[in-house]
Amino acid sequence: MSHCVRRIAANAAWNQFSGATAALLKHSIEELLKVW
């Protein structure tokens, strides 16, 4: 049970992290395009 919960929590944390990273990358690219 706890192993399953831990895996779900880790998965949720990874999704949040990757989502934030993608948003940051997108924002950086948009800023670069603005400069160009």
Coordinates of C-alpha atoms in Angstrom, one line a residue:
M1 CA 0.0 0.0 0.0
S2 CA 2.6 2.6 1.1
H3 CA 4.8 1.6 -1.9
C4 CA 2.0 2.4 -4.3
V5 CA 1.2 5.7 -2.6
R6 CA 4.9 6.7 -2.7
R7 CA 5.0 5.9 -6.4
I8 CA 1.9 8.0 -7.0
A9 CA 3.4 10.9 -5.0
A10 CA 6.7 10.6 -6.9
N11 CA 4.8 10.6 -10.2
A12 CA 2.8 13.6 -9.2
A13 CA 6.0 15.5 -8.1
W14 CA 7.7 14.6 -11.4
N15 CA 4.7 15.7 -13.5
Q16 CA 4.7 19.0 -11.6
F17 CA 8.5 19.4 -12.0
S18 CA 8.4 18.6 -15.7
G19 CA 5.4 20.9 -16.3
A20 CA 7.2 23.8 -14.5
T21 CA 10.4 23.1 -16.5
A22 CA 8.4 23.1 -19.8
A23 CA 6.7 26.3 -18.9
L24 CA 10.1 27.9 -18.0
L25 CA 11.6 26.7 -21.3
K26 CA 8.7 28.0 -23.3
H27 CA 8.9 31.4 -21.5
S28 CA 12.7 31.6 -22.2
I29 CA 12.2 30.8 -25.9
E30 CA 9.5 33.4 -26.2
E31 CA 11.8 36.0 -24.5
L32 CA 14.6 35.0 -26.9
L33 CA 12.3 35.4 -29.9
K34 CA 11.3 38.8 -28.7
V35 CA 14.9 39.9 -28.5
W36 CA 15.5 38.6 -32.0

